[in-house]
PDB file of C-alpha atoms in Angstrom:
ATOM      1  CA  ASP A  80     -42.604 -44.001  36.420  1.00  0.00           C
ATOM      2  CA  THR A  81     -40.332 -46.837  38.005  1.00  0.00           C
ATOM      3  CA  GLY A  82     -41.571 -49.594  36.339  1.00  0.00           C
ATOM      4  CA  VAL A  83     -41.901 -53.148  37.899  1.00  0.00           C
ATOM      5  CA  SER A  84     -38.876 -53.407  40.517  1.00  0.00           C
ATOM      6  CA  GLN A  85     -38.053 -56.922  41.770  1.00  0.00           C
ATOM      7  CA  ASP A  86     -35.067 -57.349  44.591  1.00  0.00           C
ATOM      8  CA  PRO A  87     -32.487 -58.697  44.363  1.00  0.00           C
ATOM      9  CA  ARG A  88     -32.134 -59.382  40.846  1.00  0.00           C
ATOM     10  CA  HIS A  89     -29.957 -62.763  41.766  1.00  0.00           C
ATOM     11  CA  LYS A  90     -29.749 -65.172  44.868  1.00  0.00           C
ATOM     12  CA  ILE A  91     -27.699 -68.113  44.802  1.00  0.00           C
ATOM     13  CA  THR A  92     -28.419 -70.457  47.726  1.00  0.00           C
ATOM     14  CA  LYS A  93     -27.661 -73.426  49.823  1.00  0.00           C
ATOM     15  CA  ARG A  94     -30.461 -76.325  49.630  1.00  0.00           C
ATOM     16  CA  GLY A  95     -32.771 -76.505  52.488  1.00  0.00           C
ATOM     17  CA  GLN A  96     -32.595 -72.490  53.127  1.00  0.00           C
ATOM     18  CA  ASN A  97     -35.224 -70.293  52.982  1.00  0.00           C
ATOM     19  CA  VAL A  98     -35.420 -67.156  50.265  1.00  0.00           C
ATOM     20  CA  THR A  99     -37.879 -64.002  50.580  1.00  0.00           C
ATOM     21  CA  PHE A 100     -38.191 -62.173  46.773  1.00  0.00           C
ATOM     22  CA  ARG A 101     -40.142 -58.825  46.706  1.00  0.00           C
ATOM     23  CA  CYS A 102     -41.479 -57.137  43.929  1.00  0.00           C
ATOM     24  CA  ASP A 103     -42.033 -53.506  44.296  1.00  0.00           C
ATOM     25  CA  PRO A 104     -45.128 -52.301  41.071  1.00  0.00           C
ATOM     26  CA  ILE A 105     -45.936 -49.857  39.668  1.00  0.00           C
ATOM     27  CA  SER A 106     -48.150 -47.236  41.566  1.00  0.00           C
ATOM     28  CA  GLU A 107     -51.686 -47.733  41.307  1.00  0.00           C
ATOM     29  CA  HIS A 108     -51.431 -50.699  39.435  1.00  0.00           C
ATOM     30  CA  ASN A 109     -54.188 -53.034  41.960  1.00  0.00           C
ATOM     31  CA  ARG A 110     -52.667 -56.265  40.009  1.00  0.00           C
ATOM     32  CA  LEU A 111     -49.650 -58.525  40.691  1.00  0.00           C
ATOM     33  CA  TYR A 112     -48.965 -61.858  39.325  1.00  0.00           C
ATOM     34  CA  TRP A 113     -45.824 -63.713  39.948  1.00  0.00           C
ATOM     35  CA  TYR A 114     -44.579 -65.930  37.249  1.00  0.00           C
ATOM     36  CA  ARG A 115     -41.565 -68.320  36.862  1.00  0.00           C
ATOM     37  CA  GLN A 116     -39.064 -69.791  34.441  1.00  0.00           C
ATOM     38  CA  THR A 117     -36.731 -72.281  34.145  1.00  0.00           C
ATOM     39  CA  LEU A 118     -34.263 -72.195  31.611  1.00  0.00           C
ATOM     40  CA  GLY A 119     -35.980 -72.718  27.734  1.00  0.00           C
ATOM     41  CA  GLN A 120     -39.141 -72.524  28.713  1.00  0.00           C
ATOM     42  CA  GLY A 121     -41.766 -70.125  28.980  1.00  0.00           C
ATOM     43  CA  PRO A 122     -42.662 -68.554  32.259  1.00  0.00           C
ATOM     44  CA  GLU A 123     -45.793 -70.025  34.112  1.00  0.00           C
ATOM     45  CA  PHE A 124     -48.528 -68.860  36.086  1.00  0.00           C
ATOM     46  CA  LEU A 125     -47.473 -69.311  40.238  1.00  0.00           C
ATOM     47  CA  THR A 126     -50.274 -66.815  41.540  1.00  0.00           C
ATOM     48  CA  TYR A 127     -52.134 -63.857  41.711  1.00  0.00           C
ATOM     49  CA  PHE A 128     -53.492 -60.679  43.952  1.00  0.00           C
ATOM     50  CA  GLN A 129     -55.798 -57.870  43.652  1.00  0.00           C
ATOM     51  CA  ASN A 130     -55.055 -55.308  46.090  1.00  0.00           C
ATOM     52  CA  GLU A 131     -54.082 -57.403  49.125  1.00  0.00           C
ATOM     53  CA  ALA A 132     -55.816 -59.966  47.795  1.00  0.00           C
ATOM     54  CA  GLN A 133     -55.100 -63.675  47.023  1.00  0.00           C
ATOM     55  CA  LEU A 134     -57.022 -64.408  44.546  1.00  0.00           C
ATOM     56  CA  GLU A 135     -55.593 -67.721  42.961  1.00  0.00           C
ATOM     57  CA  LYS A 136     -52.228 -69.727  42.879  1.00  0.00           C
ATOM     58  CA  SER A 137     -51.482 -72.935  40.749  1.00  0.00           C
ATOM     59  CA  ARG A 138     -50.728 -75.741  41.026  1.00  0.00           C
ATOM     60  CA  LEU A 139     -47.687 -74.822  40.847  1.00  0.00           C
ATOM     61  CA  LEU A 140     -47.734 -73.183  44.278  1.00  0.00           C
ATOM     62  CA  SER A 141     -46.558 -76.297  46.695  1.00  0.00           C
ATOM     63  CA  ASP A 142     -46.346 -75.563  50.046  1.00  0.00           C
ATOM     64  CA  ARG A 143     -43.726 -74.885  50.424  1.00  0.00           C
ATOM     65  CA  PHE A 144     -44.048 -71.402  48.581  1.00  0.00           C
ATOM     66  CA  SER A 145     -45.844 -68.410  49.931  1.00  0.00           C
ATOM     67  CA  ALA A 146     -47.247 -65.105  48.106  1.00  0.00           C
ATOM     68  CA  GLU A 147     -48.039 -62.082  50.128  1.00  0.00           C
ATOM     69  CA  ARG A 148     -49.368 -58.578  49.308  1.00  0.00           C
ATOM     70  CA  PRO A 149     -50.144 -56.834  53.106  1.00  0.00           C
ATOM     71  CA  LYS A 150     -50.878 -53.691  51.477  1.00  0.00           C
ATOM     72  CA  GLY A 151     -51.957 -54.345  48.083  1.00  0.00           C
ATOM     73  CA  SER A 152     -48.888 -52.844  46.882  1.00  0.00           C
ATOM     74  CA  PHE A 153     -45.604 -54.323  47.293  1.00  0.00           C
ATOM     75  CA  SER A 154     -45.488 -58.001  47.326  1.00  0.00           C
ATOM     76  CA  THR A 155     -42.749 -60.849  48.536  1.00  0.00           C
ATOM     77  CA  LEU A 156     -42.723 -64.425  47.300  1.00  0.00           C
ATOM     78  CA  GLU A 157     -40.955 -67.098  49.571  1.00  0.00           C
ATOM     79  CA  ILE A 158     -40.040 -70.085  49.765  1.00  0.00           C
ATOM     80  CA  GLN A 159     -38.658 -72.619  52.199  1.00  0.00           C
ATOM     81  CA  ARG A 160     -36.568 -75.084  52.359  1.00  0.00           C
ATOM     82  CA  THR A 161     -35.177 -74.796  49.160  1.00  0.00           C
ATOM     83  CA  GLU A 162     -34.673 -77.609  46.305  1.00  0.00           C
ATOM     84  CA  GLN A 163     -32.613 -77.715  43.259  1.00  0.00           C
ATOM     85  CA  GLY A 164     -35.448 -78.321  41.574  1.00  0.00           C
ATOM     86  CA  ASP A 165     -36.824 -74.221  42.479  1.00  0.00           C
ATOM     87  CA  SER A 166     -33.979 -72.696  40.045  1.00  0.00           C
ATOM     88  CA  ALA A 167     -35.047 -70.981  37.608  1.00  0.00           C
ATOM     89  CA  MET A 168     -36.417 -66.946  37.272  1.00  0.00           C
ATOM     90  CA  TYR A 169     -39.259 -66.078  39.410  1.00  0.00           C
ATOM     91  CA  LEU A 170     -40.802 -62.708  37.458  1.00  0.00           C
ATOM     92  CA  CYS A 171     -43.010 -60.046  39.090  1.00  0.00           C
ATOM     93  CA  ALA A 172     -45.667 -58.440  36.748  1.00  0.00           C
ATOM     94  CA  SER A 173     -48.645 -55.736  37.506  1.00  0.00           C
ATOM     95  CA  ARG A 174     -50.866 -53.990  35.730  1.00  0.00           C
ATOM     96  CA  LEU A 175     -53.719 -51.208  36.595  1.00  0.00           C
ATOM     97  CA  PRO A 176     -57.904 -52.534  37.305  1.00  0.00           C
ATOM     98  CA  TRP A 177     -58.793 -51.594  33.275  1.00  0.00           C
ATOM     99  CA  GLY A 178     -56.132 -53.274  31.365  1.00  0.00           C
ATOM    100  CA  GLU A 179     -54.860 -55.928  29.242  1.00  0.00           C
ATOM    101  CA  LYS A 180     -51.125 -55.182  29.482  1.00  0.00           C
ATOM    102  CA  LEU A 181     -48.854 -56.663  31.769  1.00  0.00           C
ATOM    103  CA  PHE A 182     -46.136 -54.836  32.978  1.00  0.00           C
ATOM    104  CA  PHE A 183     -43.236 -56.867  34.365  1.00  0.00           C
ATOM    105  CA  GLY A 184     -40.227 -56.569  36.013  1.00  0.00           C
ATOM    106  CA  SER A 185     -36.730 -57.584  35.193  1.00  0.00           C
ATOM    107  CA  GLY A 186     -37.595 -60.997  37.625  1.00  0.00           C
ATOM    108  CA  THR A 187     -35.197 -63.028  40.460  1.00  0.00           C
ATOM    109  CA  GLN A 188     -32.513 -65.567  39.263  1.00  0.00           C
ATOM    110  CA  LEU A 189     -33.143 -68.364  42.073  1.00  0.00           C
ATOM    111  CA  SER A 190     -29.824 -70.568  42.055  1.00  0.00           C
ATOM    112  CA  VAL A 191     -29.806 -73.914  44.798  1.00  0.00           C
ATOM    113  CA  LEU A 192     -26.718 -75.248  44.814  1.00  0.00           C
TER     114      LEU A 192
ATOM    115  CA  ALA B 249     -57.153 -76.218  29.847  1.00  0.00           C
ATOM    116  CA  GLN B 250     -55.389 -73.497  27.103  1.00  0.00           C
ATOM    117  CA  THR B 251     -51.946 -74.375  25.961  1.00  0.00           C
ATOM    118  CA  VAL B 252     -50.229 -71.929  23.640  1.00  0.00           C
ATOM    119  CA  THR B 253     -47.469 -74.273  20.760  1.00  0.00           C
ATOM    120  CA  GLN B 254     -44.166 -72.575  19.751  1.00  0.00           C
ATOM    121  CA  SER B 255     -42.667 -75.563  17.274  1.00  0.00           C
ATOM    122  CA  GLN B 256     -39.813 -73.497  16.311  1.00  0.00           C
ATOM    123  CA  PRO B 257     -37.635 -73.281  18.624  1.00  0.00           C
ATOM    124  CA  GLU B 258     -34.543 -71.150  16.753  1.00  0.00           C
ATOM    125  CA  MET B 259     -35.164 -68.764  13.830  1.00  0.00           C
ATOM    126  CA  SER B 260     -32.412 -66.358  12.167  1.00  0.00           C
ATOM    127  CA  VAL B 261     -33.461 -63.523   9.114  1.00  0.00           C
ATOM    128  CA  GLN B 262     -31.013 -60.810   7.524  1.00  0.00           C
ATOM    129  CA  GLU B 263     -30.985 -57.528   8.480  1.00  0.00           C
ATOM    130  CA  ALA B 264     -33.935 -55.794   6.544  1.00  0.00           C
ATOM    131  CA  GLU B 265     -35.803 -58.950   5.723  1.00  0.00           C
ATOM    132  CA  THR B 266     -39.197 -59.744   7.141  1.00  0.00           C
ATOM    133  CA  VAL B 267     -39.672 -63.042   9.434  1.00  0.00           C
ATOM    134  CA  THR B 268     -42.594 -64.811  10.628  1.00  0.00           C
ATOM    135  CA  LEU B 269     -42.607 -66.570  14.043  1.00  0.00           C
ATOM    136  CA  SER B 270     -45.207 -68.700  14.174  1.00  0.00           C
ATOM    137  CA  CYS B 271     -47.942 -69.632  16.757  1.00  0.00           C
ATOM    138  CA  THR B 272     -51.251 -72.289  17.812  1.00  0.00           C
ATOM    139  CA  TYR B 273     -53.437 -71.916  20.745  1.00  0.00           C
ATOM    140  CA  ASP B 274     -55.528 -74.911  21.795  1.00  0.00           C
ATOM    141  CA  THR B 275     -58.947 -73.361  23.905  1.00  0.00           C
ATOM    142  CA  SER B 276     -62.280 -73.929  24.273  1.00  0.00           C
ATOM    143  CA  GLU B 277     -63.396 -69.725  24.919  1.00  0.00           C
ATOM    144  CA  SER B 278     -64.825 -67.380  22.256  1.00  0.00           C
ATOM    145  CA  ASP B 279     -63.854 -64.328  23.620  1.00  0.00           C
ATOM    146  CA  TYR B 280     -60.099 -63.938  24.569  1.00  0.00           C
ATOM    147  CA  TYR B 281     -56.957 -61.952  24.197  1.00  0.00           C
ATOM    148  CA  LEU B 282     -53.371 -63.233  22.110  1.00  0.00           C
ATOM    149  CA  PHE B 283     -50.024 -61.531  22.914  1.00  0.00           C
ATOM    150  CA  TRP B 284     -46.227 -61.833  21.540  1.00  0.00           C
ATOM    151  CA  TYR B 285     -43.866 -60.393  23.920  1.00  0.00           C
ATOM    152  CA  LYS B 286     -40.489 -60.040  23.637  1.00  0.00           C
ATOM    153  CA  GLN B 287     -37.775 -60.854  26.029  1.00  0.00           C
ATOM    154  CA  PRO B 288     -33.923 -59.324  24.946  1.00  0.00           C
ATOM    155  CA  PRO B 289     -31.135 -60.713  27.634  1.00  0.00           C
ATOM    156  CA  SER B 290     -31.795 -57.761  30.251  1.00  0.00           C
ATOM    157  CA  ARG B 291     -34.845 -60.529  30.876  1.00  0.00           C
ATOM    158  CA  GLN B 292     -37.561 -58.092  30.828  1.00  0.00           C
ATOM    159  CA  MET B 293     -40.742 -58.899  29.465  1.00  0.00           C
ATOM    160  CA  ILE B 294     -41.668 -55.799  26.198  1.00  0.00           C
ATOM    161  CA  LEU B 295     -45.323 -56.463  24.979  1.00  0.00           C
ATOM    162  CA  VAL B 296     -44.672 -56.070  21.038  1.00  0.00           C
ATOM    163  CA  ILE B 297     -48.608 -57.041  20.095  1.00  0.00           C
ATOM    164  CA  ARG B 298     -51.613 -57.063  21.439  1.00  0.00           C
ATOM    165  CA  GLN B 299     -55.091 -59.557  19.348  1.00  0.00           C
ATOM    166  CA  GLU B 300     -58.180 -59.655  20.613  1.00  0.00           C
ATOM    167  CA  ALA B 301     -60.259 -63.048  19.453  1.00  0.00           C
ATOM    168  CA  TYR B 302     -63.093 -60.459  17.873  1.00  0.00           C
ATOM    169  CA  LYS B 303     -61.900 -58.633  16.297  1.00  0.00           C
ATOM    170  CA  GLN B 304     -61.382 -59.886  12.566  1.00  0.00           C
ATOM    171  CA  GLN B 305     -58.040 -57.393  11.881  1.00  0.00           C
ATOM    172  CA  ASN B 306     -54.940 -58.300  12.699  1.00  0.00           C
ATOM    173  CA  ALA B 307     -53.514 -55.620  14.617  1.00  0.00           C
ATOM    174  CA  THR B 308     -50.320 -53.864  13.684  1.00  0.00           C
ATOM    175  CA  GLU B 309     -48.133 -52.020  15.699  1.00  0.00           C
ATOM    176  CA  ASN B 310     -45.385 -50.315  13.249  1.00  0.00           C
ATOM    177  CA  ARG B 311     -42.900 -53.193  11.532  1.00  0.00           C
ATOM    178  CA  PHE B 312     -45.122 -55.874  13.100  1.00  0.00           C
ATOM    179  CA  SER B 313     -48.227 -57.057  12.522  1.00  0.00           C
ATOM    180  CA  VAL B 314     -50.085 -60.790  13.184  1.00  0.00           C
ATOM    181  CA  ASN B 315     -51.497 -63.038  11.215  1.00  0.00           C
ATOM    182  CA  PHE B 316     -54.582 -64.686  12.876  1.00  0.00           C
ATOM    183  CA  GLN B 317     -56.395 -67.458  11.707  1.00  0.00           C
ATOM    184  CA  LYS B 318     -59.089 -67.562  14.319  1.00  0.00           C
ATOM    185  CA  ALA B 319     -60.612 -70.657  12.821  1.00  0.00           C
ATOM    186  CA  ALA B 320     -56.776 -72.134  12.765  1.00  0.00           C
ATOM    187  CA  LYS B 321     -56.619 -71.287  16.707  1.00  0.00           C
ATOM    188  CA  SER B 322     -52.756 -69.610  14.322  1.00  0.00           C
ATOM    189  CA  PHE B 323     -51.054 -66.409  15.253  1.00  0.00           C
ATOM    190  CA  SER B 324     -48.229 -65.938  13.543  1.00  0.00           C
ATOM    191  CA  LEU B 325     -45.807 -62.963  14.102  1.00  0.00           C
ATOM    192  CA  LYS B 326     -44.641 -61.489  11.223  1.00  0.00           C
ATOM    193  CA  ILE B 327     -41.194 -58.654  11.359  1.00  0.00           C
ATOM    194  CA  SER B 328     -40.341 -56.336   8.802  1.00  0.00           C
ATOM    195  CA  ASP B 329     -37.102 -54.493   8.173  1.00  0.00           C
ATOM    196  CA  SER B 330     -35.618 -56.561  10.966  1.00  0.00           C
ATOM    197  CA  GLN B 331     -33.140 -54.498  12.688  1.00  0.00           C
ATOM    198  CA  LEU B 332     -30.658 -56.537  15.764  1.00  0.00           C
ATOM    199  CA  GLY B 333     -32.271 -54.876  18.404  1.00  0.00           C
ATOM    200  CA  ASP B 334     -34.594 -57.544  17.598  1.00  0.00           C
ATOM    201  CA  ALA B 335     -32.918 -59.947  17.939  1.00  0.00           C
ATOM    202  CA  ALA B 336     -34.111 -61.754  21.581  1.00  0.00           C
ATOM    203  CA  MET B 337     -36.817 -64.199  22.491  1.00  0.00           C
ATOM    204  CA  TYR B 338     -39.908 -64.230  21.579  1.00  0.00           C
ATOM    205  CA  PHE B 339     -43.482 -65.208  23.632  1.00  0.00           C
ATOM    206  CA  CYS B 340     -46.479 -66.105  22.229  1.00  0.00           C
ATOM    207  CA  ALA B 341     -49.357 -65.640  25.139  1.00  0.00           C
ATOM    208  CA  TYR B 342     -52.567 -66.266  26.042  1.00  0.00           C
ATOM    209  CA  SER B 343     -55.389 -64.889  28.888  1.00  0.00           C
ATOM    210  CA  THR B 344     -58.845 -65.249  28.496  1.00  0.00           C
ATOM    211  CA  GLY B 345     -59.103 -61.692  29.757  1.00  0.00           C
ATOM    212  CA  ALA B 346     -61.082 -62.496  33.143  1.00  0.00           C
ATOM    213  CA  ASN B 347     -57.515 -61.766  34.974  1.00  0.00           C
ATOM    214  CA  SER B 348     -55.169 -61.560  32.456  1.00  0.00           C
ATOM    215  CA  LYS B 349     -53.275 -64.421  34.026  1.00  0.00           C
ATOM    216  CA  LEU B 350     -51.315 -65.543  30.894  1.00  0.00           C
ATOM    217  CA  THR B 351     -50.137 -68.389  29.311  1.00  0.00           C
ATOM    218  CA  PHE B 352     -46.945 -68.728  27.829  1.00  0.00           C
ATOM    219  CA  GLY B 353     -44.934 -70.843  24.994  1.00  0.00           C
ATOM    220  CA  LYS B 354     -41.501 -72.665  24.464  1.00  0.00           C
ATOM    221  CA  GLY B 355     -40.663 -69.245  22.952  1.00  0.00           C
ATOM    222  CA  ILE B 356     -38.084 -68.631  19.673  1.00  0.00           C
ATOM    223  CA  THR B 357     -34.989 -67.534  19.640  1.00  0.00           C
ATOM    224  CA  LEU B 358     -34.380 -64.439  17.065  1.00  0.00           C
ATOM    225  CA  SER B 359     -31.145 -64.006  16.022  1.00  0.00           C
ATOM    226  CA  VAL B 360     -30.229 -61.093  12.947  1.00  0.00           C
ATOM    227  CA  ARG B 361     -27.697 -60.720  11.356  1.00  0.00           C
ATOM    228  CA  PRO B 362     -26.016 -57.882   9.958  1.00  0.00           C
TER     229      PRO B 362
END
C-alpha cells in the first residue's frame, strides 16, 4: 500500500499560465476527491469521481478548472489562466466503495506569482 | 447547507496532560458521520477518530475519545496523555455518508509543551 500519491509537491507559476496536477489513488479505490485548502482554512470540496465518472462539482470549480479521471485510475486537475487567488494547496483523497474512511495525499502546493 | 464551526484557533497543552478541542456543526440530516482529522507539518490529513450519528456510544481510539452530543450538535475531541507528536492542526469534519464528501471546520492549531 503506497498511499495516495500527488505530483508535484510544489508548483510555482506566473499568473496566466496553465498548470496540471496529478493524483494516483490507492489501487481498488473507486472514489477520488479533490479538495482545495487555503492558509488558515480547512479543505474545501472541489469535485469527486466514481471510477471515471465525475459525479459532483462544487461551485468553487470555475470554468478555468477541469478535472479528469480517464480510465478510473489516476486523476488530473488542470487550472487554466491561473490567478493569484488560485494559490492554495490542492489535496486528493480516495476511498473504497464500501468504506467511509478517506485516505489523503500530501497535496500539491500551488503558488501563483 | 451543512456547516462545521471550530471557534478556537489555537490551544496549548502540557505534555502528559489532557486537552479538549471543541467543534459544533449544523445539519438537518438525521444520519451522518463526524470526524476528527490531524494535519501535521507534512500536510497529510490523517483520520484520528470518527463517529456515526446513529450510535449513542462515544467513539474512542486509544488516547483519543469524543464527546458527541447530538441534540446540541456538539462533537469535541479529548486527547489524553498528550505527546509531543500530537502537535498539529486538527480539523473537525462532517459527511452525510452517501458520497463521503467532507465539510471541514477551519481547524485548530494544537501545541504541546514539553
